[in-house]
XYZ file of C-alpha atoms in Angstrom:
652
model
C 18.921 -46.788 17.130
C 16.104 -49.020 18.163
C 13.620 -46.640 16.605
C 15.449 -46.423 13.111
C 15.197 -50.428 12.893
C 11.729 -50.091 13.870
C 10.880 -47.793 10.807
C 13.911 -48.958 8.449
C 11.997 -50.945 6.054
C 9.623 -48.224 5.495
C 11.969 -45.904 5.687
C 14.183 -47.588 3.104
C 11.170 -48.086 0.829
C 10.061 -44.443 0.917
C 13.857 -44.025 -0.409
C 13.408 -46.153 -3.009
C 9.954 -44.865 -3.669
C 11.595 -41.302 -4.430
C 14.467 -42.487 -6.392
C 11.852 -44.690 -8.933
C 9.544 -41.367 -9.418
C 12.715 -39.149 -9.686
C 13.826 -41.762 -12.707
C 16.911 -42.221 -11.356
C 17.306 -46.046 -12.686
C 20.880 -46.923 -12.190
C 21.032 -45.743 -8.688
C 18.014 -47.691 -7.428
C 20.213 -50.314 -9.082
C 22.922 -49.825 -7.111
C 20.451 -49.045 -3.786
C 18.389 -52.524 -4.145
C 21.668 -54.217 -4.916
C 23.391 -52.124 -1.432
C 20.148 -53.288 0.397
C 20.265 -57.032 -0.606
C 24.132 -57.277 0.394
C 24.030 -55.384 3.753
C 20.612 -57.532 4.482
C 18.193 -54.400 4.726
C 14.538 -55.116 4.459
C 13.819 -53.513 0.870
C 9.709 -53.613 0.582
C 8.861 -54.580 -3.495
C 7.854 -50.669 -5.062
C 4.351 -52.484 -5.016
C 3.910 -52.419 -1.110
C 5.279 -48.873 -0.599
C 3.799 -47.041 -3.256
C 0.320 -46.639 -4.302
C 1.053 -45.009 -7.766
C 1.262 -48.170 -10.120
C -1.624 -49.683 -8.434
C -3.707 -46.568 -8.718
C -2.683 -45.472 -11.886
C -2.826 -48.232 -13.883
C -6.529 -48.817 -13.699
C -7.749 -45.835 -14.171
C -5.422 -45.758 -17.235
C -6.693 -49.223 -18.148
C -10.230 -48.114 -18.139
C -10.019 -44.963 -19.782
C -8.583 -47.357 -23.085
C -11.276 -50.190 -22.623
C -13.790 -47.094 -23.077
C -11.600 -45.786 -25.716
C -11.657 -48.913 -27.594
C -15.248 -49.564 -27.574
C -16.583 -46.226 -28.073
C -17.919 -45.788 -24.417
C -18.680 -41.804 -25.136
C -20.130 -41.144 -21.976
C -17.962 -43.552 -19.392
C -14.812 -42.281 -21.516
C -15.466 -38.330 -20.615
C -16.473 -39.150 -16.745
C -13.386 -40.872 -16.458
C -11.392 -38.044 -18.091
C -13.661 -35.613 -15.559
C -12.300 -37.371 -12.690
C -9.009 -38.025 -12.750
C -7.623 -35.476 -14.990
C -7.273 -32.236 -13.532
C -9.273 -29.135 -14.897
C -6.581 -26.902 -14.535
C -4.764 -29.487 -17.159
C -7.894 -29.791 -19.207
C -8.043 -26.275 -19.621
C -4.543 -24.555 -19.296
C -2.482 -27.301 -21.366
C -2.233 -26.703 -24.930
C -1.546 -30.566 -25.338
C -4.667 -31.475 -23.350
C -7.089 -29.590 -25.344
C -5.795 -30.867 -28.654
C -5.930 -34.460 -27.249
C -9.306 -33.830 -25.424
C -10.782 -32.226 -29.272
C -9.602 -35.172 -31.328
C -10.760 -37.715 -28.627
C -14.387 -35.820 -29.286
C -14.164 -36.157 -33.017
C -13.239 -39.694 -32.501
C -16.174 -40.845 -30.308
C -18.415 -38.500 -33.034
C -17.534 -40.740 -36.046
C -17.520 -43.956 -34.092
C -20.285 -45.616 -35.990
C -19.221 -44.862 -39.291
C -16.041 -46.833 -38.504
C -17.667 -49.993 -36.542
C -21.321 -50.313 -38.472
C -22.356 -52.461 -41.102
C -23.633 -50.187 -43.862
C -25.124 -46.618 -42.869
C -25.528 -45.709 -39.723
C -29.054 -45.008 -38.031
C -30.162 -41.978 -38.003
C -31.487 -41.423 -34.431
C -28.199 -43.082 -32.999
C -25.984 -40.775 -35.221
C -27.735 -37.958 -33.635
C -27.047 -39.569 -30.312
C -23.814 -39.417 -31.356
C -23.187 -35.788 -32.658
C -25.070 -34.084 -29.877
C -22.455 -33.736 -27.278
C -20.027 -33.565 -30.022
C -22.262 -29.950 -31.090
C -22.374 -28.993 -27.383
C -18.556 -29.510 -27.044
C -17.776 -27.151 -29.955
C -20.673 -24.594 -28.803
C -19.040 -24.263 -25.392
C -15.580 -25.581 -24.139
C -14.108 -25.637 -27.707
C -15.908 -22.339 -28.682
C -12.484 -20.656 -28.562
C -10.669 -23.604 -30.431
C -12.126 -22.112 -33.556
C -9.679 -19.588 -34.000
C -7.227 -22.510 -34.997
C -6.581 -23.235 -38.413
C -6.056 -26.653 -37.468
C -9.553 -27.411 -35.859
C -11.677 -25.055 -38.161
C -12.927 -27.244 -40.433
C -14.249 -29.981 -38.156
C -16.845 -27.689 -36.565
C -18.543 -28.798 -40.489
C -18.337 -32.428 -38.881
C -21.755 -32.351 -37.325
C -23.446 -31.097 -40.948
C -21.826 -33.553 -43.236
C -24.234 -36.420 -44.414
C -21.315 -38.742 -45.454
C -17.903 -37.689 -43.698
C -16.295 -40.945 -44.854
C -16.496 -39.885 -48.564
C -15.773 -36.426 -47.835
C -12.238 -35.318 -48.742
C -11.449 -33.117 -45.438
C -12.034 -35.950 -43.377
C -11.279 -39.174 -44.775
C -8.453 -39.850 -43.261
C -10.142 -39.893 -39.668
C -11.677 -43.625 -41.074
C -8.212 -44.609 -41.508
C -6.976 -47.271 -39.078
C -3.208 -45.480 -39.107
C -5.445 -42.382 -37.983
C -7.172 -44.005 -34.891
C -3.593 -46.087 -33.716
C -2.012 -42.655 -33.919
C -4.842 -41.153 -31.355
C -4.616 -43.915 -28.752
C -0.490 -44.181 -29.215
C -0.872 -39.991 -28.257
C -3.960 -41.051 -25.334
C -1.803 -43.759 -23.657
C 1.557 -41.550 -23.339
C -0.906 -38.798 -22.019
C -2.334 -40.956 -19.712
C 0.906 -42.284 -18.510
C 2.618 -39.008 -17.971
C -0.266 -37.263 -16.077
C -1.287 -39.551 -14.208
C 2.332 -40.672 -12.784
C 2.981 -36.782 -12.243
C -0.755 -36.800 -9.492
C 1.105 -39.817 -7.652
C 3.593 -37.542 -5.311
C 5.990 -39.843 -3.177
C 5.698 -40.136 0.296
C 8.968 -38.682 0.954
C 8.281 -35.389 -1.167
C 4.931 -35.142 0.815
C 6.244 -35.566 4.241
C 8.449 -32.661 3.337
C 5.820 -30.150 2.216
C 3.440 -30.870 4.579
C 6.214 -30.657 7.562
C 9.028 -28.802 6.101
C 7.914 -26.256 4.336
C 4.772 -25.306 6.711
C 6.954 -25.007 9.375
C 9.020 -22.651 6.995
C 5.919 -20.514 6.317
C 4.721 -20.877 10.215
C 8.239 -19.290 11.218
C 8.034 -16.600 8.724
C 4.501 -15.959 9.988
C 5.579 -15.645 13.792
C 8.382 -13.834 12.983
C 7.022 -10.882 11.012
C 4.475 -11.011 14.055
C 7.026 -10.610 16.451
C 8.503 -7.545 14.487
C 5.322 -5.864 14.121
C 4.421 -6.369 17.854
C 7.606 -5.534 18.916
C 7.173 -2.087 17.136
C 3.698 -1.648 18.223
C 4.916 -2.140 21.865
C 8.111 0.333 21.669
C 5.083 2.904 20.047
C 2.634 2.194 22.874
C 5.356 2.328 25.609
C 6.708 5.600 24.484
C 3.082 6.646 24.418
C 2.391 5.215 28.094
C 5.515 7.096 29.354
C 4.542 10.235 27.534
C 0.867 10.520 29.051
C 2.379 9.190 32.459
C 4.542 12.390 32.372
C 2.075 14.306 31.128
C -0.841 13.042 34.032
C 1.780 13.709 37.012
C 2.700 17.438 35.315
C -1.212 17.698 35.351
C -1.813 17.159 38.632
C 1.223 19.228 40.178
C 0.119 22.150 38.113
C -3.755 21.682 39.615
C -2.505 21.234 42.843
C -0.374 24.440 42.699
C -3.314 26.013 40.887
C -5.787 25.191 43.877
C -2.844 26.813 46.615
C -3.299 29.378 43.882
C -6.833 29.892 44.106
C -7.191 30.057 47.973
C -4.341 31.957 48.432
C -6.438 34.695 46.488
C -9.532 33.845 48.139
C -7.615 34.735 51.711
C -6.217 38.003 50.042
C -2.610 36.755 49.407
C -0.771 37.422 46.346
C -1.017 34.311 44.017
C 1.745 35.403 40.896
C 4.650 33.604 42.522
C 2.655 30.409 43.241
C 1.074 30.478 39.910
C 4.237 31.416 37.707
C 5.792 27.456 39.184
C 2.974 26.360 38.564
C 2.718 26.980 35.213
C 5.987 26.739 34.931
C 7.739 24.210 32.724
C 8.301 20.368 34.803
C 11.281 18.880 33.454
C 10.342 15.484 32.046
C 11.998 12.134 32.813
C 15.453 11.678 31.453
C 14.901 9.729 28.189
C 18.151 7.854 27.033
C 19.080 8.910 23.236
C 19.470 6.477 20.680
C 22.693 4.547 19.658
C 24.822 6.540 16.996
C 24.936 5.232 13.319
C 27.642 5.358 10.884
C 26.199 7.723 8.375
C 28.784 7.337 5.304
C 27.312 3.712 4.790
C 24.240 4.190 5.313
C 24.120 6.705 2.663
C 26.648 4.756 0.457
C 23.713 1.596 0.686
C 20.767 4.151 0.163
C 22.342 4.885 -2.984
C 23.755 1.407 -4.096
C 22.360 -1.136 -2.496
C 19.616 -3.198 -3.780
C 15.715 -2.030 -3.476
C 15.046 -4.437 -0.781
C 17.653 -3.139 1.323
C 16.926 0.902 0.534
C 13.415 0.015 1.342
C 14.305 -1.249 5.239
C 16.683 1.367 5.682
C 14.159 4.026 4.565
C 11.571 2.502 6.681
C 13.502 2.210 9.586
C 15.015 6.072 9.634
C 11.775 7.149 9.391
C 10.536 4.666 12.900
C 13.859 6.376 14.595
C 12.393 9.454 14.090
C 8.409 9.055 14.134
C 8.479 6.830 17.561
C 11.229 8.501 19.115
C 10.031 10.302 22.476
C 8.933 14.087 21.614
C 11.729 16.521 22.930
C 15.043 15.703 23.525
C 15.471 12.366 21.887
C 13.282 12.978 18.887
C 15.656 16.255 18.089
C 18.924 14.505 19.159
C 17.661 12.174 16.346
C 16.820 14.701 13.667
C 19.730 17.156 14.191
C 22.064 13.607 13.779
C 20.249 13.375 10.266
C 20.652 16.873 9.458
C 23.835 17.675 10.465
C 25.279 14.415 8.871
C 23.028 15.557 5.812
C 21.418 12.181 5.469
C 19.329 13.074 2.616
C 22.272 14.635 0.903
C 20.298 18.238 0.908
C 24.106 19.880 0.571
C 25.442 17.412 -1.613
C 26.660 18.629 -5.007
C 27.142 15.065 -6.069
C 25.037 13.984 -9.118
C 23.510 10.939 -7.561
C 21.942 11.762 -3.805
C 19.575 10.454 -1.718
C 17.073 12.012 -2.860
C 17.222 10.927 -6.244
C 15.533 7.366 -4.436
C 12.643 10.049 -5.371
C 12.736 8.699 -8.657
C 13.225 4.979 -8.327
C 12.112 2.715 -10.618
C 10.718 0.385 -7.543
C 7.322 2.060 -6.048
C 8.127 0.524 -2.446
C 11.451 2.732 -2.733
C 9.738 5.561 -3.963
C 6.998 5.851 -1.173
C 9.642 5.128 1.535
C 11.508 7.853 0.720
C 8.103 10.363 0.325
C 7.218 9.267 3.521
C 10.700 10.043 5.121
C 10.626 13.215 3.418
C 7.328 14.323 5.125
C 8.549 12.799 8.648
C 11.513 15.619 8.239
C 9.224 18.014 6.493
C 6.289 17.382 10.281
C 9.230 19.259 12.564
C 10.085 22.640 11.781
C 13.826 22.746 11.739
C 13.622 19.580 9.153
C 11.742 21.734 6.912
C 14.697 24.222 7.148
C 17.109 21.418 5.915
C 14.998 20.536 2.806
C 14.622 23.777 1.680
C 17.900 23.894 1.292
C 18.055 22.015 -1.449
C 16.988 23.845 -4.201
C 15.670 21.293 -6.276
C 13.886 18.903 -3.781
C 10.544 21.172 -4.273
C 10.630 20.825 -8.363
C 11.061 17.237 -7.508
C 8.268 16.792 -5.085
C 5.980 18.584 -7.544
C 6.959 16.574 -10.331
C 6.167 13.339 -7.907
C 2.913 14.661 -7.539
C 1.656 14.717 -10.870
C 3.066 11.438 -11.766
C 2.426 8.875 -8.888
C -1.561 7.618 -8.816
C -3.684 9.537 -6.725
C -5.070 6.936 -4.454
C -1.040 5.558 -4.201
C 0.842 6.410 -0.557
C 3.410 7.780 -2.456
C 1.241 10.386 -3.896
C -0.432 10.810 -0.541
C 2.864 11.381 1.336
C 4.485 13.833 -1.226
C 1.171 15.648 -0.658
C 1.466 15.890 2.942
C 5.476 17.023 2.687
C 4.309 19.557 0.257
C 1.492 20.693 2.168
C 4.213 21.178 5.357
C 6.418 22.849 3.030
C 3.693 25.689 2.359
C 4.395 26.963 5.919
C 7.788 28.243 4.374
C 7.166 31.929 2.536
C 10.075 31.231 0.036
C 8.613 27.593 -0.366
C 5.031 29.142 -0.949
C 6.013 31.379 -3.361
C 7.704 28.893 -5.480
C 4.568 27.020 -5.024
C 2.305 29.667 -6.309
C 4.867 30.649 -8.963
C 4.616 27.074 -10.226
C 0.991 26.785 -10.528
C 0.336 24.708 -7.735
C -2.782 26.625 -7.425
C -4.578 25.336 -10.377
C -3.547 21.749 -10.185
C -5.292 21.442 -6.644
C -7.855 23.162 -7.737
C -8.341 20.930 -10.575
C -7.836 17.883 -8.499
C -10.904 19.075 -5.584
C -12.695 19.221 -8.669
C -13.467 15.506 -7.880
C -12.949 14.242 -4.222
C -14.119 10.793 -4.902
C -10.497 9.304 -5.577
C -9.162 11.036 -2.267
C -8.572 9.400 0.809
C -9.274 11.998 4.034
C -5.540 12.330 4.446
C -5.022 13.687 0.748
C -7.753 15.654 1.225
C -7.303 17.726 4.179
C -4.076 17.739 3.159
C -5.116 19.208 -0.623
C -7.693 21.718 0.754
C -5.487 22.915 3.480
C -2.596 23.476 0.903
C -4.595 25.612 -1.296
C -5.645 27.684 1.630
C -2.512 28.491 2.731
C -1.302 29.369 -0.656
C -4.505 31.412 -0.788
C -3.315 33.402 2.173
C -0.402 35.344 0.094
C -1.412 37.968 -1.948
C 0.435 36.393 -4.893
C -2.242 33.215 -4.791
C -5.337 35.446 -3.987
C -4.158 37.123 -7.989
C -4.024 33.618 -9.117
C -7.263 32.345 -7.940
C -9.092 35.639 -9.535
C -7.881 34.236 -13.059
C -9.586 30.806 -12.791
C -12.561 32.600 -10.131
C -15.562 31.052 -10.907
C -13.678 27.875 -10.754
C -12.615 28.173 -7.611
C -15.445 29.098 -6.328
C -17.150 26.203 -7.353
C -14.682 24.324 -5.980
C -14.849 25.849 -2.554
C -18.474 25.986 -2.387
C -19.050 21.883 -3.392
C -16.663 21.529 -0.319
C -18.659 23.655 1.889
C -21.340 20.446 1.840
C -18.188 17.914 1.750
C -19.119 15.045 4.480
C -15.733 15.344 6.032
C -15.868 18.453 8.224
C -12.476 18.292 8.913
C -11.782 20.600 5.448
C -14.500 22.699 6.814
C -12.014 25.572 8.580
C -9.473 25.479 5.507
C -12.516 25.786 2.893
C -13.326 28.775 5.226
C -9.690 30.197 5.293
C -9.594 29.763 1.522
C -12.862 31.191 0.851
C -12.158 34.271 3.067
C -9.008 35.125 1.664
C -9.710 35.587 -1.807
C -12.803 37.469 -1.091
C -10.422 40.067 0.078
C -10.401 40.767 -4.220
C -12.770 42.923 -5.531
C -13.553 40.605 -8.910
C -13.554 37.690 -6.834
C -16.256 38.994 -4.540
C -18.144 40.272 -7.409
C -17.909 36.984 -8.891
C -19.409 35.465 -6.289
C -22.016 37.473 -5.689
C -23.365 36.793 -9.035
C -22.864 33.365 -8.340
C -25.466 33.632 -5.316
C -22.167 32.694 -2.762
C -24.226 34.760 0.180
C -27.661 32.459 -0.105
C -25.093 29.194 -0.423
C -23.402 29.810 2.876
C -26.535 30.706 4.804
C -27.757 27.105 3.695
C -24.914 25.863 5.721
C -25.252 28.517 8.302
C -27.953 26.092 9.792
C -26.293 22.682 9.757
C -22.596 24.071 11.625
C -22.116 24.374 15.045
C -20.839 27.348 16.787
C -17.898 28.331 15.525
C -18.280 27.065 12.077
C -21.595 29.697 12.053
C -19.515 32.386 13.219
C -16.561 31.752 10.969
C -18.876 31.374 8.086
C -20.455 35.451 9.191
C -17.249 36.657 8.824
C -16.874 35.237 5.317
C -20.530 36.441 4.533
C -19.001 40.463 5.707
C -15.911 39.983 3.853
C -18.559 39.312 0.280
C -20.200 42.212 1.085
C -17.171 44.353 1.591
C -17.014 47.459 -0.788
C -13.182 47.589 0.628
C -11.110 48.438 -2.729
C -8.003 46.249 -3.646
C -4.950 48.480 -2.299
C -1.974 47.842 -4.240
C 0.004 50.416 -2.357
C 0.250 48.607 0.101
C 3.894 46.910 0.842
C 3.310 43.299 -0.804
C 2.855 40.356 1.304
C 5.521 38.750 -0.979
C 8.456 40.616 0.147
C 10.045 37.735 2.608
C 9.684 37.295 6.244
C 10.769 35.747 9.241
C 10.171 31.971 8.043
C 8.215 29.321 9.937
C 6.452 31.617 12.832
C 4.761 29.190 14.192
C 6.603 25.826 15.993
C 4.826 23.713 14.014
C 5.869 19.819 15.228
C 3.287 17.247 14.682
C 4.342 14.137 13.835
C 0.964 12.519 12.523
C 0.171 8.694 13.359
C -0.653 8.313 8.930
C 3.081 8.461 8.275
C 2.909 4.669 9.752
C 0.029 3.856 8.392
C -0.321 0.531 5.466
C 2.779 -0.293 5.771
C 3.950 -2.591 2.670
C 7.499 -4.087 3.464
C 7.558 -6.795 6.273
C 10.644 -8.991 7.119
C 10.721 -12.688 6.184
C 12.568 -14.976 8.204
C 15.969 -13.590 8.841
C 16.035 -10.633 7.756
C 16.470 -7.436 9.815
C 14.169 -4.119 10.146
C 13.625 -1.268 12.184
C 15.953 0.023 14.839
C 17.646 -3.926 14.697
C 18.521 -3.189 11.606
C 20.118 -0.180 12.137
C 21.997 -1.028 15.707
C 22.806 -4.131 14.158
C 24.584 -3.175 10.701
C 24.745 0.353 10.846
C 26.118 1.563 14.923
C 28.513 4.265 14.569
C 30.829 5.962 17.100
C 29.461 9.624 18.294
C 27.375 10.566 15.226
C 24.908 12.778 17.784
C 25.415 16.589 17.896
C 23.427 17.637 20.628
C 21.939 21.311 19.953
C 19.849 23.185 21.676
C 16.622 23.467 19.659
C 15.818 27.172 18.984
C 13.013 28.826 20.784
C 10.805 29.967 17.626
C 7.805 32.390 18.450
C 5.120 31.423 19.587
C 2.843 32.918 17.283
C -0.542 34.587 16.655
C -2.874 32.594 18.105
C -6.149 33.891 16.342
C -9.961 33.253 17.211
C -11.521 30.287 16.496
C -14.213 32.328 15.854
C -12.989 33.960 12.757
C -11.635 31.887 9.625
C -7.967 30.907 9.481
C -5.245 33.737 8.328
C -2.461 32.312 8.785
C -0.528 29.416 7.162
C -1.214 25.976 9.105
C -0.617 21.960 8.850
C -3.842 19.800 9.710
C -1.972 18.261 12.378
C -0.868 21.315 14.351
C -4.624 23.090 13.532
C -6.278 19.547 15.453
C -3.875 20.314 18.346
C -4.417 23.715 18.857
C -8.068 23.443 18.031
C -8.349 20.565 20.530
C -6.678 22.683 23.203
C -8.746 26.495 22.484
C -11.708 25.333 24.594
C -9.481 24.500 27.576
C -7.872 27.410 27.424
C -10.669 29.445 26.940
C -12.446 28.249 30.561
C -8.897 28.751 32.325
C -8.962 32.347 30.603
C -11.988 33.327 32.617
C -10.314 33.302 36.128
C -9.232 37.214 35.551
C -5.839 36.548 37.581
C -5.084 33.705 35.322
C -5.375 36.046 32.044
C -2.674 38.035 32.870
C 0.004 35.781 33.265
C -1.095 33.728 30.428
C -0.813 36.348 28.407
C 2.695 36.961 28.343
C 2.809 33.129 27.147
């Protein structure tokens, strides 16, 4: 209490202050008269605020040099304490500030005995010519103004009928009536209270400060559950590491003293089960879904965004497919739905956050192999994606993440077809045409599209329609500064060779002297892929149509292709203000449901071909899953040369 009566008078006065500037007249009425009777120290308005005694000179002065024609003190005034955003934005200001000039121009005619001199007329007009030259240069498309740009070139303006009323005395009363109420206004409104200023500067900056922290806090929060799960991953993977070298030293000296080593080196190899990870809460599905579809674009966008963190930072192996088989078999994305408004029609929102959330949880499902299995079960999603993907900008994340879904997609023969069927071929083609707008994600992801639509015999027909196109495609990204393209371009380039016009095509094209340029500037395996695409020109091999077609459907998805790439994080848009939820807080907070998992066990797909890296791709690949393997080939290769090792890895 002792503080308040310390600070009441001022604090009372800042009151007081507020109510005056807010124009609230009868209540400081009734507050000076609540003040007097209760004996509270009221200061006078003069002592608290500064406004009257500040504004009221500066007001006062502009009008003395008003009234006496004081041009030059007038317009430094003016400068000073009326803001240029005023001055230049306010319709009212630049009228006032144009008449005020054409005032101060025809000053002498109005307070000089007989005619004016000549030199001190020119005084006079010369900043008036300047003003209309420059600042009022765009004034001049207003009727109202146009004719006093004449002003300047009139000998006798007082006699001349456009602007003899600017000599009448009604004319100049008018003008400084229109000046003062200016002055009064603008003035007042640059004199904040106190009260309101304490509250901005303390207020709302601690507002904005909180906000600030708090979106801080979610982002490091989420950086640290990413890093952890990485830390635990490579933790795993280091003690597997060195169990396995251990066994594989035993290994080795057991040979050396003439022991058989395949037991010892079949545990060694053997699998190591992995930490128990604990799986994620359950979620109620049926409103999740229900506020995907109605809720408000804010809300789809952090529900979007944090389904697709469940599943991108979710540990790799059991939790990460507990999580995705929960979103399949609940249908999340509404991929069985017969309804006319799904998820997936968030595809086509009107709101481009909404839109790339939902193309980047598409190609989070689309990175694991058994979520491309649930969206090609829709059978429109691909016609959808397509359509995306010539309407969204290229350099957009939307764009960029359709791309990449599509591009995962293309490991799918039905999906490929379709593809090819569609004329997906041409467009990308097209696109490569100029790599300038790509970022290296749409890129790789482009060129390694087109070769793996290349690789059916369906796309190698298509390419030989458009061939010299093509080829000039392909060869301009043979010299392409981003060598990660480099083994698609040679996958691409290889496979169509495999048609006679397309190889004769190129030969007339010189394709033979433009690869040997490169030949020189590749390392090793580049130089031998790019031999075997320099034999495949010169083949004389004729195309064999008798051959059973290539299109006639497979096994789908050969290869276990799970990469979940770091870019489907990457720019994130949407951040949480104060408040609001996001991420898995978001979802265990609103959304926790009751025994929504359905454990499965993930089926064993085969292994695959695992080709050369000597010899250009052949078979359909993501640019995730090619890094991996590539990454791992030279590894293997030097654990390949201990002859007992070969054996049993062969059988892998």
């Amino acid at each position: 209490m002792g503080d308040v009566l310390a600070y009441e008078a001022e604090l009372l006065g800042l009151v007081r202050e507020y109510l005056d500037y807010a124009e609230f007249e009868e209540t400081v009425k009734v507050f000076t008269k609540e003040c007097k009777i209760k004996g509270k120290p009221l200061p006078k308005p003069g002592s608290v605020s500064s406004r009257d005694s500040n504004a009221l000179p500066v007001q006062k002065d502009l009008l003395t040099a008003f009234e006496n024609g004081e041009q030059e003190v007038f317009f430094q005034l003016w400068e000073e304490h009326i803001s240029s955003s005023v001055r230049d934005n306010e319709p009212v200001a630049q009228k006032l500030e144009f008449y005020l000039h054409v005032y101060f121009a025809i000053y002498l005619f109005k307070h000089t005995t007989g005619k004016p001199n000549k030199a001190e007329l020119e005084e006079r007009f010369s900043p008036f010519k300047t003003y209309l030259e420059t600042k009022a240069a765009a004034l001049s498309q207003n009727t109202e103004f146009l004719p006093f740009y004449a002003l300047p070139f009139v000998m006798n303006p007082m006699v001349h009928p456009s602007f003899k009323e600017l000599f009448q005395d009604s004319w100049t009363l008018d003008l400084r009536t229109r000046l003062e109420k200016f002055l009064c206004l603008t003035l007042k409104a640059r004199q904040t209270p106190r009260l309101l200023t304490l509250f901005k500067e303390n207020g709302q900056c601690n507002k904005e400060m909180l906000q600030h922290l708090h979106q801080q806090l979610v982002e490091s929060e989420h950086r640290t559950m990413t890093y952890l799960k990485r830390f635990n991953k490579m933790q795993a993977d280091y003690h597997n590491l060195i169990g396995v070298t251990a066994e594989l030293v035993d290994s080795l000296e057991a040979t050396v003293n003439g022991k058989m080593a395949s037991t010892m080196l079949r545990a060694s190899l053997a699998s190591v089960k992995l930490q128990d990870v604990p799986l994620l809460p359950s979620l109620d599905y049926e409103k999740l879904k229900k506020d995907l579809i109605a809720g408000n674009d804010r809300l789809k966008a952090f529900l979007l965004q944090a389904l697709r963190w469940r599943l991108t930072t979710s540990y790799p192996g059991e939790q990460r497919d507990t999580v995705l088989q929960a979103y399949i078999s609940n249908d999340l994305l509404d991929c069985h739905s017969n309804c006319q408004k799904t998820v997936l029609i968030l595809l086509h929102s009107k709101s481009e956050v909404v839109r790339q959330y939902m193309a980047r949880l598409i190609n989070a499902f689309a990175s694991m192999a058994e979520g491309r299995v649930y969206l090609s079960q829709n059978p429109t999603l691909l016609q959808m994606l397509e359509e995306r993907l010539k309407a969204e900008d290229k350099d957009s994340l939307t764009w960029e993440n359709v791309l990449g879904a599509l591009q995962k997609f293309s490991l799918r023969r039905a999906l490929q077809s379709t593809m090819i069927k569609d004329g997906l071929i041409y467009w990308l083609v097209d696109v490569l045409t100029d790599t300038d707008c790509l970022s290296d994600y749409t890129l790789e992801y482009s060129v390694a599209l087109l070769m793996n639509l290349c690789l059916r015999r369906a796309g190698k027909k298509m390419c030989a329609r458009i061939a010299n196109h093509v080829l000039k495609v392909l060869s301009d990204l043979l010299g392409h500064e981003n060598h990660e393209i480099q083994p698609y371009v040679n996958g691409a380039l290889y496979s169509i060779l495999d048609i006679p016009s397309i190889r004769e095509e190129a030969r007339a094209m010189g394709m033979e002297e433009i690869l040997r340029c490169f030949i020189k500037e590749r390392n090793a395996e580049m130089i031998r892929q790019i031999e075997f695409i320099i034999k495949q020109l010169n083949s004389e091999e004729p195309l064999n149509d008798s051959i059973i077609s290539d299109d006639e459907e497979e096994e789908e998805d050969v290869e276990d292709h799970d990469i979940m790439e770091a870019d489907l994080n990457r720019g994130e848009v949407l951040q949480p203000q104060l408040g609001e939820l996001a991420g898995e807080k978001l979802l265990t907070t609103e959304y926790l449901g009751i025994m929504t998992h359905t454990p499965k066990t993930k089926k064993k797909l085969f292994c695959g071909v695992h080709q050369s890296i000597d010899e250009p791709l052949q078979r359909p690949v993501t640019p995730g899953y090619h890094r991996t393997v590539y990454l791992m080939q030279p590894v293997l290769q030097e654990v390949r040369t201990a002859p007992f090792l070969e054996t049993r890895l062969s059988h892998c």
